[in-house]
XYZ file of N, CA and C in Angstrom:
582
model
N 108.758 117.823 93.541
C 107.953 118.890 92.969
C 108.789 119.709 91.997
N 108.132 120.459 91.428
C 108.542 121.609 89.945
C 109.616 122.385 90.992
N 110.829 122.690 90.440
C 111.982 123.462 91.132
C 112.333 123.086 92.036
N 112.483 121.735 92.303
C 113.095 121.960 93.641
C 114.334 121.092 93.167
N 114.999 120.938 92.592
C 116.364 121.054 92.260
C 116.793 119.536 91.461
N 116.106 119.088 90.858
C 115.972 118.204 89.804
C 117.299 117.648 88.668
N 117.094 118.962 87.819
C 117.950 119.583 86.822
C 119.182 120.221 87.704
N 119.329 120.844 88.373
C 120.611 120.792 89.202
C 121.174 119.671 89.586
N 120.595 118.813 90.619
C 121.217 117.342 90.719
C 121.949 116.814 89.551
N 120.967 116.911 88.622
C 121.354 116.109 87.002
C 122.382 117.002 86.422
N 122.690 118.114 86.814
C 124.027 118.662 86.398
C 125.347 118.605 86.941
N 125.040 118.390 88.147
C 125.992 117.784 89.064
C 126.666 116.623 88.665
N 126.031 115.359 88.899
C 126.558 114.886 88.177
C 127.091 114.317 87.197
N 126.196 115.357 86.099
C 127.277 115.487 84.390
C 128.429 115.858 84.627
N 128.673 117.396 85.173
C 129.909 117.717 85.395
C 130.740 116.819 86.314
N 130.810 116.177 86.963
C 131.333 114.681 87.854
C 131.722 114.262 86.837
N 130.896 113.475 86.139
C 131.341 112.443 84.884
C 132.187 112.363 83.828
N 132.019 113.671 83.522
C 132.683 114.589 82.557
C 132.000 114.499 81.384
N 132.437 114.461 79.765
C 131.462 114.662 79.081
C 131.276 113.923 78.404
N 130.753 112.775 79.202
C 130.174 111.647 78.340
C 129.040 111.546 78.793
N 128.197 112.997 79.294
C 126.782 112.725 79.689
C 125.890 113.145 78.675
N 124.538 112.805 78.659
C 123.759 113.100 77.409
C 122.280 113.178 77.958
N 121.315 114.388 77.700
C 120.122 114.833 78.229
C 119.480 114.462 77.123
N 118.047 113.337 77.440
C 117.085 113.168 76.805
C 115.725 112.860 77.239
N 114.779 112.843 76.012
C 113.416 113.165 76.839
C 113.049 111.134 76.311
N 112.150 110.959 77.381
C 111.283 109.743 77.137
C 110.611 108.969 75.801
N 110.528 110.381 74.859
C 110.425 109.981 73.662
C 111.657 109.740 72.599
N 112.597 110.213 72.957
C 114.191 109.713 72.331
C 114.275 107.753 72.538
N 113.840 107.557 73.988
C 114.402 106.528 74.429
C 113.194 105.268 73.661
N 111.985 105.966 73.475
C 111.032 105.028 72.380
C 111.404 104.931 71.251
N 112.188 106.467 70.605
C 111.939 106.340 69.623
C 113.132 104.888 68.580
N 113.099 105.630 67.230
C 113.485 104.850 66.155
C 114.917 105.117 66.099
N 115.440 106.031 66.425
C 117.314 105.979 66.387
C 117.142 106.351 67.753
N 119.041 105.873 68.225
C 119.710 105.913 69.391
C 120.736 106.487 69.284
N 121.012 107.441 68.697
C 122.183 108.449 68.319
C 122.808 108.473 69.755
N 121.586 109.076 70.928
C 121.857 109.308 72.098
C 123.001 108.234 72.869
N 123.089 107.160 72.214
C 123.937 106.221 73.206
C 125.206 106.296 72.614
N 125.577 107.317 71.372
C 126.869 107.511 71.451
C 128.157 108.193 72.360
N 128.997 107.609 72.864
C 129.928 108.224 73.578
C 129.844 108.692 74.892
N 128.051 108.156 74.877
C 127.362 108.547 76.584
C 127.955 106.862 77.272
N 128.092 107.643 78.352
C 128.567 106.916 79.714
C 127.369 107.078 80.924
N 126.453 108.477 80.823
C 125.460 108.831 81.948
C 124.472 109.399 80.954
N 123.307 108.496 81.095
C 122.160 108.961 80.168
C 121.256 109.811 81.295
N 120.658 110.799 80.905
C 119.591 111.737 82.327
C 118.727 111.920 81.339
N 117.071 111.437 81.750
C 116.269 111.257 81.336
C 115.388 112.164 82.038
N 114.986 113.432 81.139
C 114.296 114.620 82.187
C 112.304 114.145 82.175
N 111.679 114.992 82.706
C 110.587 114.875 82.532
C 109.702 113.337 82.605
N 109.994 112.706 83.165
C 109.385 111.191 82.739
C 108.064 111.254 83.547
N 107.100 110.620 83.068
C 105.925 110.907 82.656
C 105.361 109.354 82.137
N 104.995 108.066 82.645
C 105.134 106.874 81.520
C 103.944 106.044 82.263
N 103.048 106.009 83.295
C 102.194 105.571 84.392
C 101.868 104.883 83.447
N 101.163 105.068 82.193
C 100.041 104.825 81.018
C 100.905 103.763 80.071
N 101.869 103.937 80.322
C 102.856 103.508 79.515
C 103.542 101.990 79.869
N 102.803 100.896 79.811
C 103.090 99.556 80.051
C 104.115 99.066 79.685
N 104.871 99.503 78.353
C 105.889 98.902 77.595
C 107.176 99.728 77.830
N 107.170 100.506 78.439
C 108.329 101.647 78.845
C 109.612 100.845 79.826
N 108.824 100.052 80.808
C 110.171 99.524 81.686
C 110.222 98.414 80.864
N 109.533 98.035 80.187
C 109.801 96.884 79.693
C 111.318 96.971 78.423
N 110.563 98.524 77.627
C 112.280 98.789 77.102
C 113.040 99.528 77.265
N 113.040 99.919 78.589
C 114.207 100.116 79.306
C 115.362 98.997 79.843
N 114.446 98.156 80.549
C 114.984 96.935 81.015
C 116.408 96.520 79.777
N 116.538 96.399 78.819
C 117.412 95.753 77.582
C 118.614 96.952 77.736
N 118.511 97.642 78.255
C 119.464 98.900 77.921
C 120.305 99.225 79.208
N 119.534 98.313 80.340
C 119.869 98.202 81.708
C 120.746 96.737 81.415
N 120.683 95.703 81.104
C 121.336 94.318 81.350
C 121.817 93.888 79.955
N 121.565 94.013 79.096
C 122.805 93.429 77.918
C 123.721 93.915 78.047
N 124.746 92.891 77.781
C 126.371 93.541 77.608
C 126.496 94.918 76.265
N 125.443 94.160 75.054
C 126.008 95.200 74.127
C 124.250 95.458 73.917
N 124.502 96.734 73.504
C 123.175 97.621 72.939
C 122.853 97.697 71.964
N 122.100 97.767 70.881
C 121.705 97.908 69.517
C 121.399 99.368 69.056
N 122.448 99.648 68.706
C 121.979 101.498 68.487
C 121.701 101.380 66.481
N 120.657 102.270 66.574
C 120.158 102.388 65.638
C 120.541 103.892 65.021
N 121.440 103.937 64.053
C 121.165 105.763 63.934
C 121.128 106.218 62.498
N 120.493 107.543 62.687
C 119.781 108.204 61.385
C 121.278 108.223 60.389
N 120.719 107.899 59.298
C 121.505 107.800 57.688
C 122.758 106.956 57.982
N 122.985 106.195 58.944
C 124.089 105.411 59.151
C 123.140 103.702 59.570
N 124.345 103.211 59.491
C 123.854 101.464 59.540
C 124.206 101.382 61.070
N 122.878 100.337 61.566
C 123.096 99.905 62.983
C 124.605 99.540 63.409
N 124.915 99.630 64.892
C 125.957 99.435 65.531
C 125.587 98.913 67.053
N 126.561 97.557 67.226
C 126.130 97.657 68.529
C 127.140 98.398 69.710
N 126.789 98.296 70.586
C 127.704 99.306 71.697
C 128.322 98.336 72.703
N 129.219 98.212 73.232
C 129.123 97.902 74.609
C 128.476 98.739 75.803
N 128.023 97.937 76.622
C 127.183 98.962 76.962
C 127.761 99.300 78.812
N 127.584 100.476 78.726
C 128.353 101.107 79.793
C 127.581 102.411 80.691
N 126.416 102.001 80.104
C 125.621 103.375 80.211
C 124.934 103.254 81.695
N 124.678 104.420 81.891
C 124.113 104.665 83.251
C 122.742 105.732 83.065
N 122.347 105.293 84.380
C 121.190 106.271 83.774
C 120.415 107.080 85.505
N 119.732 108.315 84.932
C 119.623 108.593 86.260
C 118.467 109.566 85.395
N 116.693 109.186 86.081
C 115.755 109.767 85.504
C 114.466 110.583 86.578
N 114.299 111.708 85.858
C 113.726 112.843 87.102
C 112.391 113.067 86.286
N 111.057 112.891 87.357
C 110.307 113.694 87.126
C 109.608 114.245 88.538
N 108.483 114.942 88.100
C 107.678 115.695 88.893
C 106.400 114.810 89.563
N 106.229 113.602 89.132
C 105.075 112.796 89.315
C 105.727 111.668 89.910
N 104.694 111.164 91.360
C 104.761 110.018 92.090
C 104.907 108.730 91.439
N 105.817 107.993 91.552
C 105.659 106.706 90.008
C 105.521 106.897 88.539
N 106.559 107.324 88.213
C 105.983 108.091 87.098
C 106.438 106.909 86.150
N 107.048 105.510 86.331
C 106.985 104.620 85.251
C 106.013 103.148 86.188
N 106.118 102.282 85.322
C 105.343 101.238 85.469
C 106.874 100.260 85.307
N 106.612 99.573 87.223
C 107.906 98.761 87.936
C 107.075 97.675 88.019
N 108.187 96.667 87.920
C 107.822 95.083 88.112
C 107.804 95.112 89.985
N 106.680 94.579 90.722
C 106.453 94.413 91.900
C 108.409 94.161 92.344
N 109.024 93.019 91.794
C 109.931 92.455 92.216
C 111.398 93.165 91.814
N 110.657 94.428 91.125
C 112.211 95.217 89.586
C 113.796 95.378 90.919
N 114.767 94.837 90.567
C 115.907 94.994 91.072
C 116.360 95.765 90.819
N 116.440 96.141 88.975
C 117.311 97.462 88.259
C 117.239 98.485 88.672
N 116.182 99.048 89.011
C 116.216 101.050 89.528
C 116.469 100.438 90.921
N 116.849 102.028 91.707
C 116.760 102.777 92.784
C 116.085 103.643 92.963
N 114.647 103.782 93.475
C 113.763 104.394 93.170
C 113.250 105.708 94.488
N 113.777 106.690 94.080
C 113.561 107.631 95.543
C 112.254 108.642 95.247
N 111.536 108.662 96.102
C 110.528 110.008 96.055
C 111.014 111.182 96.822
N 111.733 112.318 96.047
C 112.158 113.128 97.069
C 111.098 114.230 97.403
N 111.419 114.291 99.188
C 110.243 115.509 99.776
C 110.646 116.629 100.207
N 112.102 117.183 99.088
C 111.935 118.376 98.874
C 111.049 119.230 98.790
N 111.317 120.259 99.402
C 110.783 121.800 98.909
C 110.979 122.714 98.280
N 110.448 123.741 96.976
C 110.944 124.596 96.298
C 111.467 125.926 97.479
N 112.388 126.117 97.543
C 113.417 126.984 98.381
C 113.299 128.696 97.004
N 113.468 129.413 97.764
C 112.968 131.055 97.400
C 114.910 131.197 95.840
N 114.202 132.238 95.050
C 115.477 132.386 94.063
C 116.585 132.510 94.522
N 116.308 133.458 95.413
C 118.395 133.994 96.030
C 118.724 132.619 96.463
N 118.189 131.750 97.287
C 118.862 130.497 97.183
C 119.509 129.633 96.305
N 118.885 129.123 94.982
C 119.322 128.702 94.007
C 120.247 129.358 93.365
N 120.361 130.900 93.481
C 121.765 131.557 93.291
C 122.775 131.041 93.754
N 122.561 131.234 94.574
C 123.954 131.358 96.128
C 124.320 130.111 95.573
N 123.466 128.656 95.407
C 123.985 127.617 95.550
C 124.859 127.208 93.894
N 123.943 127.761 92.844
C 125.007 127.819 91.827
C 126.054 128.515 91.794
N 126.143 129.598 92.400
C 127.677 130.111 92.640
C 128.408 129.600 92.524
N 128.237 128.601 93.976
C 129.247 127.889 95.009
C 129.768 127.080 94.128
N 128.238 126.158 93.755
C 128.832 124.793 93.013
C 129.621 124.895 91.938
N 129.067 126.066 90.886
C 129.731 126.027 89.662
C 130.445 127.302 89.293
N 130.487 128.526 89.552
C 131.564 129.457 89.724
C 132.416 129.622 90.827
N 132.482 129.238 91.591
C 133.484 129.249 92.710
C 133.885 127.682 92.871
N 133.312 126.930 92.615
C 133.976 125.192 92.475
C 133.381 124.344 93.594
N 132.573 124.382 93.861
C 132.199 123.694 95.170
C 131.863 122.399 94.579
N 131.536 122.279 93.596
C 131.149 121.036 93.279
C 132.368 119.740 93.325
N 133.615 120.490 93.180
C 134.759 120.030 93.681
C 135.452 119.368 94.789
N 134.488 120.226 95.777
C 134.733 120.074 96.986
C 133.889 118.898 97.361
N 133.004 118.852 96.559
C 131.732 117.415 96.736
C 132.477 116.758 96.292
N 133.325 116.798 95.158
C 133.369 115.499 94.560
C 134.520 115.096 95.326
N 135.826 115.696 96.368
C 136.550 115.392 96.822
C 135.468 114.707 97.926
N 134.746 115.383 98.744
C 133.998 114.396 99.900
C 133.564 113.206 99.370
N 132.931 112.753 98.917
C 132.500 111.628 98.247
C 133.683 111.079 98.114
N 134.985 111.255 97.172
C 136.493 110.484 97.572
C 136.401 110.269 98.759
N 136.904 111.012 99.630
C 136.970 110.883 100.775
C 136.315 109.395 101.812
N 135.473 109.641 101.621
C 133.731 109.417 102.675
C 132.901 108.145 102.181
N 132.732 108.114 100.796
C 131.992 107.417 100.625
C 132.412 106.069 99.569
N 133.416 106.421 98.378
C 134.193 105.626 97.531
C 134.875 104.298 98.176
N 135.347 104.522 99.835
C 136.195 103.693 99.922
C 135.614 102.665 100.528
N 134.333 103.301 100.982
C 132.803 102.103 101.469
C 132.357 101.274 100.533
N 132.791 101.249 99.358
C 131.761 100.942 98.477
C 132.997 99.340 98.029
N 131.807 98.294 97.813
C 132.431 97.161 97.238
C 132.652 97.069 95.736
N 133.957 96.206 95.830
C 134.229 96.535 93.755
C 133.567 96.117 93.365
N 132.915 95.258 93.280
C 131.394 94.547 92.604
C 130.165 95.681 92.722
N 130.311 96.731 93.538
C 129.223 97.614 93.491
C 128.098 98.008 92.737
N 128.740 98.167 91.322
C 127.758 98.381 90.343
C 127.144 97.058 89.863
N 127.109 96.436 90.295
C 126.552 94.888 89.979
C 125.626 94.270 91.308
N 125.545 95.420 92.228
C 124.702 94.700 93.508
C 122.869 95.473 92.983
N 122.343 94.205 93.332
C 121.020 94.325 93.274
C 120.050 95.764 93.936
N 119.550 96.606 93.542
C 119.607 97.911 93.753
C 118.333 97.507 94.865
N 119.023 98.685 96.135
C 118.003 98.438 97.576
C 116.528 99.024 97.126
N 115.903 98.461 97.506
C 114.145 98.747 97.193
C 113.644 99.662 98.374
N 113.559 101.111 98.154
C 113.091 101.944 99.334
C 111.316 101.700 99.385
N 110.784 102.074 99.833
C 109.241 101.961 100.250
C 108.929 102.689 99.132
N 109.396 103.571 98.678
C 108.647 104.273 97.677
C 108.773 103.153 95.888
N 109.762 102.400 96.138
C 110.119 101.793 95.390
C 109.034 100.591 95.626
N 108.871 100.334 96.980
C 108.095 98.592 96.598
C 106.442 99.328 96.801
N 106.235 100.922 96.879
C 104.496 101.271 96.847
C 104.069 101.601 94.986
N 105.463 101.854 94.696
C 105.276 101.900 92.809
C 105.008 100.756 91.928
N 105.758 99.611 92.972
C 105.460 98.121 92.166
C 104.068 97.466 92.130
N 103.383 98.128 93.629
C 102.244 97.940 93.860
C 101.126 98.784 93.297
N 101.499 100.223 92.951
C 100.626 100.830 92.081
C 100.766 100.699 90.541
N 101.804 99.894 90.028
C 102.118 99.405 88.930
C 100.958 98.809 88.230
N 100.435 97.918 89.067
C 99.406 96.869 89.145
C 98.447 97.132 87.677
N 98.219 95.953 87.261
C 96.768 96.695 86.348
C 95.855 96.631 87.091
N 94.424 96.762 86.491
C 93.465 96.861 87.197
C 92.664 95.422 87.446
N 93.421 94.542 86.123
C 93.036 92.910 86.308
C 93.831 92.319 87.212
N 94.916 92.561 87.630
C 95.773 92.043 88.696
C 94.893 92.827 89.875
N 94.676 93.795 90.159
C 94.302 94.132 91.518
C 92.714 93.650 91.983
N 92.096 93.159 90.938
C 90.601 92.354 90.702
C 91.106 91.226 91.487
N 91.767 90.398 90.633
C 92.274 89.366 91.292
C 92.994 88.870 92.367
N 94.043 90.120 92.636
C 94.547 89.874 94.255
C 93.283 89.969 94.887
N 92.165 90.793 95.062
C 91.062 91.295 95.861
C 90.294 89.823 96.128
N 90.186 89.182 95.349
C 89.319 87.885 94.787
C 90.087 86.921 95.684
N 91.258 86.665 95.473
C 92.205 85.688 96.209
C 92.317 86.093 97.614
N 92.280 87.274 98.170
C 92.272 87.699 99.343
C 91.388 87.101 100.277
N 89.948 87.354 99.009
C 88.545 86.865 100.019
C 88.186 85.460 100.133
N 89.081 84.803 99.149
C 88.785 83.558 99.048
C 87.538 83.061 98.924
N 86.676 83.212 98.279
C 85.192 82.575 98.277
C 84.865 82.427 96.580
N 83.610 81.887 96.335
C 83.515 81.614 95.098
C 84.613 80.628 94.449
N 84.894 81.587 93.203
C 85.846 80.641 92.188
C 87.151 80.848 93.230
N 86.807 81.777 94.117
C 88.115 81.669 94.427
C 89.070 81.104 95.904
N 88.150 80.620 96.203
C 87.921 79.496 97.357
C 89.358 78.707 97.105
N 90.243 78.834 97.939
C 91.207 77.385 98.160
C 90.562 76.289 97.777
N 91.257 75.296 96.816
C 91.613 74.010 96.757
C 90.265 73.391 95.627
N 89.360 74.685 95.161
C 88.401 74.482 94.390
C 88.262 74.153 93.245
């Protein structure tokens, strides 16, 4: 939901990364230059919004698995990139892109946060970012979680949570879900072995 800590997360870990992170909206990533993929290492994609939008994972997908990227940018001649980019995208809406039933690439979480009262979101930027706590995260995570992780890591097939395989299924068009319905009942044209 709206405020419940979105854009904080996504600052978190910019400052982690350091500053090779880069904030853009859904229409950057359609559009006609890719300025944005310069010198970025962590792309954060705010607001996404794309249900309607059939061709969206589709070009995303190219920016997720080629080695090199095709950046296009204003008053300069194409370049390709190696591509190194990461990406981590927030919105306010249940499924908010259109996933292949089977998509490996995302990690797809629905969080059931709650918007928590202002003095909270104080207190907690304090901590994190004037007093350093975010430091202290990023040492736990050293700690705790880095040394769990296999070196091939970023190359393992991303786990499919429920919210992830109910998006592949609401992905659906409306001619695919005609037709599962049809095949289900089996009768008519759609009778086994007919």
């Amino acid at each position: 939901d709206q405020g419940t800590g979105k854009s904080t997360l996504g600052r978190i870990v910019s400052e982690l990364g350091g500053s090779s992170s880069t904030v853009i909206t859904p229409q950057e990533i359609k559009g006609t230059f890719q300025n944005w993929m310069l010198n970025s290492r962590l792309v954060i994609v705010e607001e996404v919004k794309q249900q309607k939008a059939h061709d969206f994972y589709n070009n995303m997908k190219v920016y997720f698995t080629n080695d090199k990227n095709r950046a296009n940018l204003k008053n300069l001649p194409a370049i390709n990139i190696t591509n190194h980019l990461h990406w981590m995208m927030f919105s306010t809406y249940r499924n908010p892109i259109n996933l292949d039933a089977d998509d490996r690439r995302i990690f797809y979480v629905h969080s059931n946060a709650v918007k928590r009262d202002k003095e909270y979101y104080s207190k907690l930027y304090k901590y994190l970012f004037d007093d350093g706590g975010i430091w202290a995260f990023r040492k736990h995570l050293e700690l705790n979680y880095l040394p769990k992780l296999n070196d091939d890591f970023a190359y393992q097939i991303s786990y499919q949570t429920q919210d992830h395989i109910n998006a592949g299924v609401d992905s659906r068009s409306r001619l695919e879900e005609i037709i599962e319905a049809e095949l289900d009942e089996a009768t008519g044209l759609f009778t086994p072995n007919l």
